[in-house]
Coordinates of N, CA and C in Angstrom, one line a residue:
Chain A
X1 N 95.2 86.3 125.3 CA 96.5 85.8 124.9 C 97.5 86.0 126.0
X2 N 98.5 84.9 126.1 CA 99.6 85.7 127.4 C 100.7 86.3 126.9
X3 N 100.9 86.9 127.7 CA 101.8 88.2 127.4 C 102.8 87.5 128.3
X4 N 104.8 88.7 127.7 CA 105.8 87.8 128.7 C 105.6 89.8 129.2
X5 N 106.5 89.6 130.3 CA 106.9 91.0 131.3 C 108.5 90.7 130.8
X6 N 108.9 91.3 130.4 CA 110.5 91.5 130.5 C 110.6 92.5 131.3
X7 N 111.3 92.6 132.6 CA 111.5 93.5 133.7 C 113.1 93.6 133.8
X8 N 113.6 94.9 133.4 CA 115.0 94.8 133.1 C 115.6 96.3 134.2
X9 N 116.9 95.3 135.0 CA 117.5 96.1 135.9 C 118.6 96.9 135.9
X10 N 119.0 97.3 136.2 CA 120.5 98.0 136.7 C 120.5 98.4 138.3
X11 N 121.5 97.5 138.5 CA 121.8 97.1 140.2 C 122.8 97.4 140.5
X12 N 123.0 99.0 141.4 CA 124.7 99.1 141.8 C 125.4 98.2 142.5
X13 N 126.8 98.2 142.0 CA 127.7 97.3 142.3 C 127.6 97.3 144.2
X14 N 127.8 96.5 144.4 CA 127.4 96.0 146.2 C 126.3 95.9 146.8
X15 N 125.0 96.3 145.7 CA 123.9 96.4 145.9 C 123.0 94.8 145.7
X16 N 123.7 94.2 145.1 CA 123.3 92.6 144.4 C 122.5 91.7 145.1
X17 N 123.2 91.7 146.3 CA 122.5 90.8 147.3 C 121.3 91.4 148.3
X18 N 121.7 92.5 148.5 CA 120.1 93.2 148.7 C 119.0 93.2 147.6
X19 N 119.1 93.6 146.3 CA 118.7 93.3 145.2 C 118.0 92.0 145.2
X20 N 118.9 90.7 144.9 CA 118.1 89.3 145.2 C 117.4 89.0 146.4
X21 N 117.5 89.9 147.1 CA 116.6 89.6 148.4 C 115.1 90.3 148.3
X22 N 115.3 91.7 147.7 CA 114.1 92.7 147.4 C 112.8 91.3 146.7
X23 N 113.8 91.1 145.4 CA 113.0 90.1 144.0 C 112.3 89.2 145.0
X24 N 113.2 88.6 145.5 CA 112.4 87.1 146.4 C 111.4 87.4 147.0
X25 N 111.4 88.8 147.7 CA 109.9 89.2 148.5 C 108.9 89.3 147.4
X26 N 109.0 90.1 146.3 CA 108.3 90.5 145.5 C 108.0 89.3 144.7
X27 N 108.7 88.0 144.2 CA 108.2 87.2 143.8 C 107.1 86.2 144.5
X28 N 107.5 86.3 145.8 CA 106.7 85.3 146.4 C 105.7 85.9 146.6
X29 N 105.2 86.9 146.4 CA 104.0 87.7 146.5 C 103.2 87.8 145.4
X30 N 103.7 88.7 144.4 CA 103.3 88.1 142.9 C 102.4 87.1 142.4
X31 N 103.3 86.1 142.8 CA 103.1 84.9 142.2 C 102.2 84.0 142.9
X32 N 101.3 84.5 143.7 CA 100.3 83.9 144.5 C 99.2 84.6 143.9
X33 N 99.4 85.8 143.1 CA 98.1 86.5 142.7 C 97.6 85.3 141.5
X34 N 96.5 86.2 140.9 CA 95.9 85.8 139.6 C 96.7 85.8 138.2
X35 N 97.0 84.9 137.6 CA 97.2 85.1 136.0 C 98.5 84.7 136.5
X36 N 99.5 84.7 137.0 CA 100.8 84.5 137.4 C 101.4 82.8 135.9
X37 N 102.0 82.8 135.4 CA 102.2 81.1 134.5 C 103.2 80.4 135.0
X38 N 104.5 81.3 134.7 CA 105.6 81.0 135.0 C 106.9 81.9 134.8
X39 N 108.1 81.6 135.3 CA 109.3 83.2 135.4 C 110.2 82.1 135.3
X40 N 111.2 83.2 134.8 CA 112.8 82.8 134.8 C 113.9 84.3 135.3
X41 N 114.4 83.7 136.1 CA 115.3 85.5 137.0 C 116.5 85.0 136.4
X42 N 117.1 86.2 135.3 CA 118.3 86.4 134.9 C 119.1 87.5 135.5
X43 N 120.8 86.6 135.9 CA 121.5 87.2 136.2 C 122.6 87.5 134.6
X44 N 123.5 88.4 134.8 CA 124.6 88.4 133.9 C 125.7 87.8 133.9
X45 N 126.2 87.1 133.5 CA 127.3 86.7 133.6 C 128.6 87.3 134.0
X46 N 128.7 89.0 133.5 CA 129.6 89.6 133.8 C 128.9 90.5 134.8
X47 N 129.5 90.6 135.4 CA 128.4 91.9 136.7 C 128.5 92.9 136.5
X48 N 129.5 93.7 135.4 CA 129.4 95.2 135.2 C 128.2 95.5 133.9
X49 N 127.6 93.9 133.5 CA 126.7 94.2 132.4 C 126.0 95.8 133.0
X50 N 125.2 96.3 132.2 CA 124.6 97.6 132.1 C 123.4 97.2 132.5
X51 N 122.6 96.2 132.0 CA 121.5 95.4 132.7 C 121.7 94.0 133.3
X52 N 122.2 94.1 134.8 CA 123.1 93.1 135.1 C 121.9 91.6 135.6
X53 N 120.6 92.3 135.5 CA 119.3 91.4 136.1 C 118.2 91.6 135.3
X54 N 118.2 90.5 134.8 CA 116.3 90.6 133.7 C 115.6 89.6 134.5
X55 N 114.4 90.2 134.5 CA 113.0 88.9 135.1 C 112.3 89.0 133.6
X56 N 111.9 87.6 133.5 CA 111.1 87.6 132.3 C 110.3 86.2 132.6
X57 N 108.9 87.2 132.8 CA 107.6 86.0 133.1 C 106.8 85.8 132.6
X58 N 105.7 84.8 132.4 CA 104.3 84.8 131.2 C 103.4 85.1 132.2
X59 N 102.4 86.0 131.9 CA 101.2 86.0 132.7 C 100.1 85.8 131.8
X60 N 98.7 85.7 132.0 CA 97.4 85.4 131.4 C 97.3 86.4 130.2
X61 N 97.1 87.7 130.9 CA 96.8 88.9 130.3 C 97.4 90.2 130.5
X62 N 97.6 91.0 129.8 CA 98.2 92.6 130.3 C 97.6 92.6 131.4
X63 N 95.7 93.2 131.4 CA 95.2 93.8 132.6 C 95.8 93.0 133.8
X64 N 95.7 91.7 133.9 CA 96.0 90.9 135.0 C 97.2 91.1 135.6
X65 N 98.3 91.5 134.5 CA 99.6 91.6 135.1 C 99.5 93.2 136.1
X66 N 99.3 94.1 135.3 CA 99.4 95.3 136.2 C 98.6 95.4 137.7
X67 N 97.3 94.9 137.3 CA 97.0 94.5 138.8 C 97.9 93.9 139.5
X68 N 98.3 92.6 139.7 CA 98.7 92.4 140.1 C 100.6 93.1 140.5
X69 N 101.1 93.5 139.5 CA 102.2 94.4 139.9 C 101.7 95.7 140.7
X70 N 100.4 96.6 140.7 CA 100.1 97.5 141.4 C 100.1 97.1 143.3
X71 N 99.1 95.1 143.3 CA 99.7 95.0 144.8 C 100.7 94.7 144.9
X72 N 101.5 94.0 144.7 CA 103.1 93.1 144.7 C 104.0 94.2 144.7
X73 N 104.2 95.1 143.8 CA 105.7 95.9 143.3 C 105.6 97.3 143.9
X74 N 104.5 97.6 143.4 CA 104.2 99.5 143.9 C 104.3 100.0 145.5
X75 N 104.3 99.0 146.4 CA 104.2 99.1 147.9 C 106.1 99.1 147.9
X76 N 106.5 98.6 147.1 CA 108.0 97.7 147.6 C 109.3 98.7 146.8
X77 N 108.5 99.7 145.9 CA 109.0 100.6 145.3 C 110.2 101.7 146.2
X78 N 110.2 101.9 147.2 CA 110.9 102.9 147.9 C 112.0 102.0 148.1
X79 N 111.6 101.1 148.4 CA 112.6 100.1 148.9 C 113.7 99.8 147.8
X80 N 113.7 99.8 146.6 CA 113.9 99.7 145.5 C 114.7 101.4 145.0
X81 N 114.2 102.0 145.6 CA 114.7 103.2 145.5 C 115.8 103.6 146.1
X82 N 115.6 103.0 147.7 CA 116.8 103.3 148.6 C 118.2 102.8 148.0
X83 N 117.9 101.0 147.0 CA 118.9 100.7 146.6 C 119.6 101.2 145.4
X84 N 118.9 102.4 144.8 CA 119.7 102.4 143.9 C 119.3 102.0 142.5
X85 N 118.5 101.2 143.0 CA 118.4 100.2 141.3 C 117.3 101.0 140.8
X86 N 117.5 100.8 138.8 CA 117.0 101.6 138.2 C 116.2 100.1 137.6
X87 N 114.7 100.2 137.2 CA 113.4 99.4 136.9 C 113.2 100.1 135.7
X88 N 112.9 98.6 134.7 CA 112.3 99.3 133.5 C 111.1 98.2 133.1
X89 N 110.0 97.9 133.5 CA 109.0 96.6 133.0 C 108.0 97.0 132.1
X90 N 107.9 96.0 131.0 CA 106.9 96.3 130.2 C 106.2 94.9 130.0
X91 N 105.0 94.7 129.0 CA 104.8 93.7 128.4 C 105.0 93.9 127.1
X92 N 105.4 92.5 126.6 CA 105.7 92.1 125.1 C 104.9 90.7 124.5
X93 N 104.7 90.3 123.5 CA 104.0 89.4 122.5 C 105.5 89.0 121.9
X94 N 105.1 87.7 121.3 CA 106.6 87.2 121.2 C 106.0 87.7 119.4
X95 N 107.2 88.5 118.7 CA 106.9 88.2 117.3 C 107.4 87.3 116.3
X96 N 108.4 86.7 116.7 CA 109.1 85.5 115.9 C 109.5 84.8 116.9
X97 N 109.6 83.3 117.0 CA 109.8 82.2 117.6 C 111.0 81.4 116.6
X98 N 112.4 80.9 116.9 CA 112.8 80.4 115.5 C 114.3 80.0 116.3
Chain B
X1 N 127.9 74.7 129.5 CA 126.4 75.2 129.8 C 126.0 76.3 129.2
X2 N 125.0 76.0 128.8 CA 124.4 76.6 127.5 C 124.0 78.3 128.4
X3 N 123.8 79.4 127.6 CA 123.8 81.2 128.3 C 122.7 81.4 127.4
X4 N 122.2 82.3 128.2 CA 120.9 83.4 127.5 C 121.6 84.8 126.6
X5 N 121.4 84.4 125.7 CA 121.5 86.0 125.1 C 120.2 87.0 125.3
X6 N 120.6 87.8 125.8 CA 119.0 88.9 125.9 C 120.1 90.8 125.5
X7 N 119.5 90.7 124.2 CA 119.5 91.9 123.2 C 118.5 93.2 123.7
X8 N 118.6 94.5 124.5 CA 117.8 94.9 124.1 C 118.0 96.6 123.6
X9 N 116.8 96.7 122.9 CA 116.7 97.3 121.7 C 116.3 98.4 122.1
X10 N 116.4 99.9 121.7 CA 115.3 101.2 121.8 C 115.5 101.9 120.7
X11 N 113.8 101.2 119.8 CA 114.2 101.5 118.4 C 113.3 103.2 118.0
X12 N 113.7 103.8 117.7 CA 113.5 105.0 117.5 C 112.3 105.0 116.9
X13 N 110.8 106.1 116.9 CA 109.4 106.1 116.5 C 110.2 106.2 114.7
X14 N 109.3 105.6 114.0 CA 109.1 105.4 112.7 C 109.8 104.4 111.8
X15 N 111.0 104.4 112.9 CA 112.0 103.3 112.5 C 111.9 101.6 113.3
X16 N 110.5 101.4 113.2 CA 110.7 100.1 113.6 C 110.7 99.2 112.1
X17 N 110.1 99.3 111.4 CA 109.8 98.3 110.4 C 111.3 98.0 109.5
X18 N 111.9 99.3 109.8 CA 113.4 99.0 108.9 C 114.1 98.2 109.9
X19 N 113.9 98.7 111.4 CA 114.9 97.7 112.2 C 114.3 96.7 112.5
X20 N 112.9 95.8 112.3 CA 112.7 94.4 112.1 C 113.1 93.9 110.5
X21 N 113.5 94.7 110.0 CA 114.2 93.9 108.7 C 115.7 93.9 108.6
X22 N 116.3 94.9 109.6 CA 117.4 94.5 109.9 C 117.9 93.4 110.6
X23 N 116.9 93.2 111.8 CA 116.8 92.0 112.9 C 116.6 90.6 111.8
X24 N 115.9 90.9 111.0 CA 115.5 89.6 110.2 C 117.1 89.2 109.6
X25 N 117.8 89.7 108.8 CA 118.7 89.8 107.9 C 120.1 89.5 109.2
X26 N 119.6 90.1 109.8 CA 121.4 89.5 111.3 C 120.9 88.0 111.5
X27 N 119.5 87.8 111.7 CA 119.0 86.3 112.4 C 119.4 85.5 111.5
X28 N 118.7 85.8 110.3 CA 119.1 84.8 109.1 C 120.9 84.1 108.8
X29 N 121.5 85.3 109.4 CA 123.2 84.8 109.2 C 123.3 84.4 110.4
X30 N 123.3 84.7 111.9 CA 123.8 84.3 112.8 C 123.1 83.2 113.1
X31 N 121.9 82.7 112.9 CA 121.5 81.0 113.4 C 122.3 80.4 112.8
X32 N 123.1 80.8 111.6 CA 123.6 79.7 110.9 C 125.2 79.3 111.2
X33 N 125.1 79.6 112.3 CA 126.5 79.7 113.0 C 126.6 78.7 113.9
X34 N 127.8 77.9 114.0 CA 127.7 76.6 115.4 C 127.2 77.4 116.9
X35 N 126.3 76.7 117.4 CA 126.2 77.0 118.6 C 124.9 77.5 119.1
X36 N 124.4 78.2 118.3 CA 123.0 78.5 118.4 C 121.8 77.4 118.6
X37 N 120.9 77.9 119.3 CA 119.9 76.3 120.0 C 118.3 77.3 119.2
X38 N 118.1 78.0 120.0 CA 116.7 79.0 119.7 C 116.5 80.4 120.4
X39 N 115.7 80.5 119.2 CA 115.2 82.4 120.4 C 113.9 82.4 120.1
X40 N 113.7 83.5 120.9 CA 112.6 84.5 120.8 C 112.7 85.9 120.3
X41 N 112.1 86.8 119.4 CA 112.2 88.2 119.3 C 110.8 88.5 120.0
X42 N 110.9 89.6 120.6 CA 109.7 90.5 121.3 C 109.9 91.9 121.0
X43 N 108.2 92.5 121.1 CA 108.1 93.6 120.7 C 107.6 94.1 121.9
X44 N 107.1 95.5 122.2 CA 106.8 95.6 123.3 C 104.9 95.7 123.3
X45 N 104.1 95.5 124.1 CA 102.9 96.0 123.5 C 102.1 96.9 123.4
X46 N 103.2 98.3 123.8 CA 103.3 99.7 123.7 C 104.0 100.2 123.1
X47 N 103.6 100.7 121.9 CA 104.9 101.2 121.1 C 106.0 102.2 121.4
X48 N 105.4 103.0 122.8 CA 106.4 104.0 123.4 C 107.1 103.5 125.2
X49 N 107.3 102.0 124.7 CA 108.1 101.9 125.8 C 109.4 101.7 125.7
X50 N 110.7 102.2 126.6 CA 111.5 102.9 126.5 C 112.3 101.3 125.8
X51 N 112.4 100.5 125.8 CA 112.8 98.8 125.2 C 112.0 98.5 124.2
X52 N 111.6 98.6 123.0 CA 110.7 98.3 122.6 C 111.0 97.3 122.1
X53 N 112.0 96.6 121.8 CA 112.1 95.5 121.0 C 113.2 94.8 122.2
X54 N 113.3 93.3 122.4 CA 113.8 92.6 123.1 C 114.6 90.7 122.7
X55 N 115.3 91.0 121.9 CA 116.0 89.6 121.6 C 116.3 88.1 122.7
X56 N 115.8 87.2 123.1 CA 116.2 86.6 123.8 C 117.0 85.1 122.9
X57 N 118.1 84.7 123.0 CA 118.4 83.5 122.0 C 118.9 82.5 123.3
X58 N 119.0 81.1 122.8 CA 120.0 80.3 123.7 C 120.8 79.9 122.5
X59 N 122.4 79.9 123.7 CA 123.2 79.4 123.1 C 124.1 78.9 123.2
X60 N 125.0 78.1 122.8 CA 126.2 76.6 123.8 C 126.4 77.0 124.6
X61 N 127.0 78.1 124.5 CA 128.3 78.7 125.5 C 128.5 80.5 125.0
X62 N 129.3 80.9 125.9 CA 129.7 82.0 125.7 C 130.3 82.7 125.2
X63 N 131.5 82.0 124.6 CA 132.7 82.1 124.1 C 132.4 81.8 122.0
X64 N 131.5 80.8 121.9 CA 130.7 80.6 120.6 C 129.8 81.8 120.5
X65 N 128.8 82.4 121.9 CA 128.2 83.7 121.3 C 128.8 84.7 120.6
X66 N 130.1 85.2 121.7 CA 130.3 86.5 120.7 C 131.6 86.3 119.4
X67 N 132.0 85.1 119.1 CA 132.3 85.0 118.0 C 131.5 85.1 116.9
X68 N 129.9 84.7 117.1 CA 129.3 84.6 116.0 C 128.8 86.0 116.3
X69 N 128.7 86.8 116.8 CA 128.0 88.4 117.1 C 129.6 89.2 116.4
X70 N 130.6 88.6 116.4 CA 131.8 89.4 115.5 C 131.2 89.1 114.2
X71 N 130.7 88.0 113.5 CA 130.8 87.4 112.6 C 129.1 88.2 112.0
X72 N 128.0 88.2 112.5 CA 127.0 88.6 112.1 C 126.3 90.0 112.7
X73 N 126.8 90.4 113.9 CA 126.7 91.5 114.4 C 127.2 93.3 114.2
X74 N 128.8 92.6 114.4 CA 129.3 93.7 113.9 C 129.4 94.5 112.7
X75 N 129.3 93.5 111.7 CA 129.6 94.4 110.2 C 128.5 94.7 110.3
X76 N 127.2 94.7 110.7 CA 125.6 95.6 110.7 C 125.6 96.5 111.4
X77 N 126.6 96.7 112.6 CA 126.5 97.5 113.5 C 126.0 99.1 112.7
X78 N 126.7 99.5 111.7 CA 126.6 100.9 111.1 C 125.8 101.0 110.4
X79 N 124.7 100.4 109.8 CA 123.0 100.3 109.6 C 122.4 100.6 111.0
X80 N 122.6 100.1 111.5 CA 121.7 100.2 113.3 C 122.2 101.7 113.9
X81 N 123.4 102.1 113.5 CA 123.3 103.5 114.3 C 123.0 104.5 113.6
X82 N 122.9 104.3 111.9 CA 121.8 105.0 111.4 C 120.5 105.2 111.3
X83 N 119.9 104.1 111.7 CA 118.6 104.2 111.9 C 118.2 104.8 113.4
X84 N 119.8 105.2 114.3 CA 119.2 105.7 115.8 C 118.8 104.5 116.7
X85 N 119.4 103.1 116.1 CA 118.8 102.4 117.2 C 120.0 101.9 118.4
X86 N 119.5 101.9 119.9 CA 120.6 101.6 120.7 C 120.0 100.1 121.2
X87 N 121.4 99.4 121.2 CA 121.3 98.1 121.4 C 122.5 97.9 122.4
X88 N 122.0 97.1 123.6 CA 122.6 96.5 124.6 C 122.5 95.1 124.6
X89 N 123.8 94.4 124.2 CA 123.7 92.7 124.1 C 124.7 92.2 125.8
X90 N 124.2 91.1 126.4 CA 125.1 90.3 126.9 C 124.5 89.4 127.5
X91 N 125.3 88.4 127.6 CA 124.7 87.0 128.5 C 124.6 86.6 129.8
X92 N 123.6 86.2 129.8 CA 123.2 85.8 130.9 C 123.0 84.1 131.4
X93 N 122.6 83.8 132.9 CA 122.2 82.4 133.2 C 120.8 82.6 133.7
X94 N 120.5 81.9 134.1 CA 119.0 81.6 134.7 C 119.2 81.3 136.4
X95 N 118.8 82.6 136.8 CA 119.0 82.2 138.8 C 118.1 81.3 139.3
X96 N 116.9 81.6 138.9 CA 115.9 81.4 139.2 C 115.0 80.7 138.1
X97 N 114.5 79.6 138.1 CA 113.1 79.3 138.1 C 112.2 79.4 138.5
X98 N 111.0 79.3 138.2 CA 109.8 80.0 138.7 C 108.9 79.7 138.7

């Protein structure tokens, strides 16, 4: 069954544009693996939101997704570190639709 | 142009089943409000991950969101911080497709 990734950020302020540049490497990577369906990259409207960046994507399967975030994300992690930004990703099952 | 609401939730171990009946009972009043299009609720598919529950809705505009979040939100607010649960709401656009 596919699972979504809701991947939720907090990105210091001046950090944004480095930030959307990190995603873009990591997406274009990603999304060449296996199971990949489809993403939507949320920004906030207000930029001091608290989670000012959500990614929320469908993949095939759990196992599929972590592989694939172990090549894609785990290499690019320092990088992500230097900026500052705080990473929270899980998988979820949708339980109401409405 | 219609914004993403994305809700997220860290509902405290033993208190999920009361705060999906709270989530039920706010949905129930707030779809019935002008402006609302559709959502999603998600759970996580680990019950110890630090977001475990995740609201996504669309809706007209911005300015119709948090009127109806005065109107169906707030007077529940003090059920939700008894039960220990912390909720971060705000809206969002879509940067990216994917």
């Amino acid at each position: 069954m596919a699972v979504t990734l809701i991947n939720v950020f907090s990105v210091p302020k001046g950090q944004e544009e480095a930030f959307v540049k990190w995603w873009e490497d990591v997406k274009a990577d990603i999304t060449s693996q296996p199971g990949f369906i489809s993403g939507k990259f949320h920004r906030s409207l207000k930029p001091d939101s608290k989670f000012n960046f959500i990614n929320i994507a469908i993949w095939d399967n759990e196992e599929i997704y972590w592989k694939a975030y172990e090549k894609s994300v785990t290499p690019m992690k320092a990088k992500l570190a230097q900026l500052g930004v705080e990473m929270v990703p899980a998988l979820y099952r949708v339980a109401f639709e409405y």
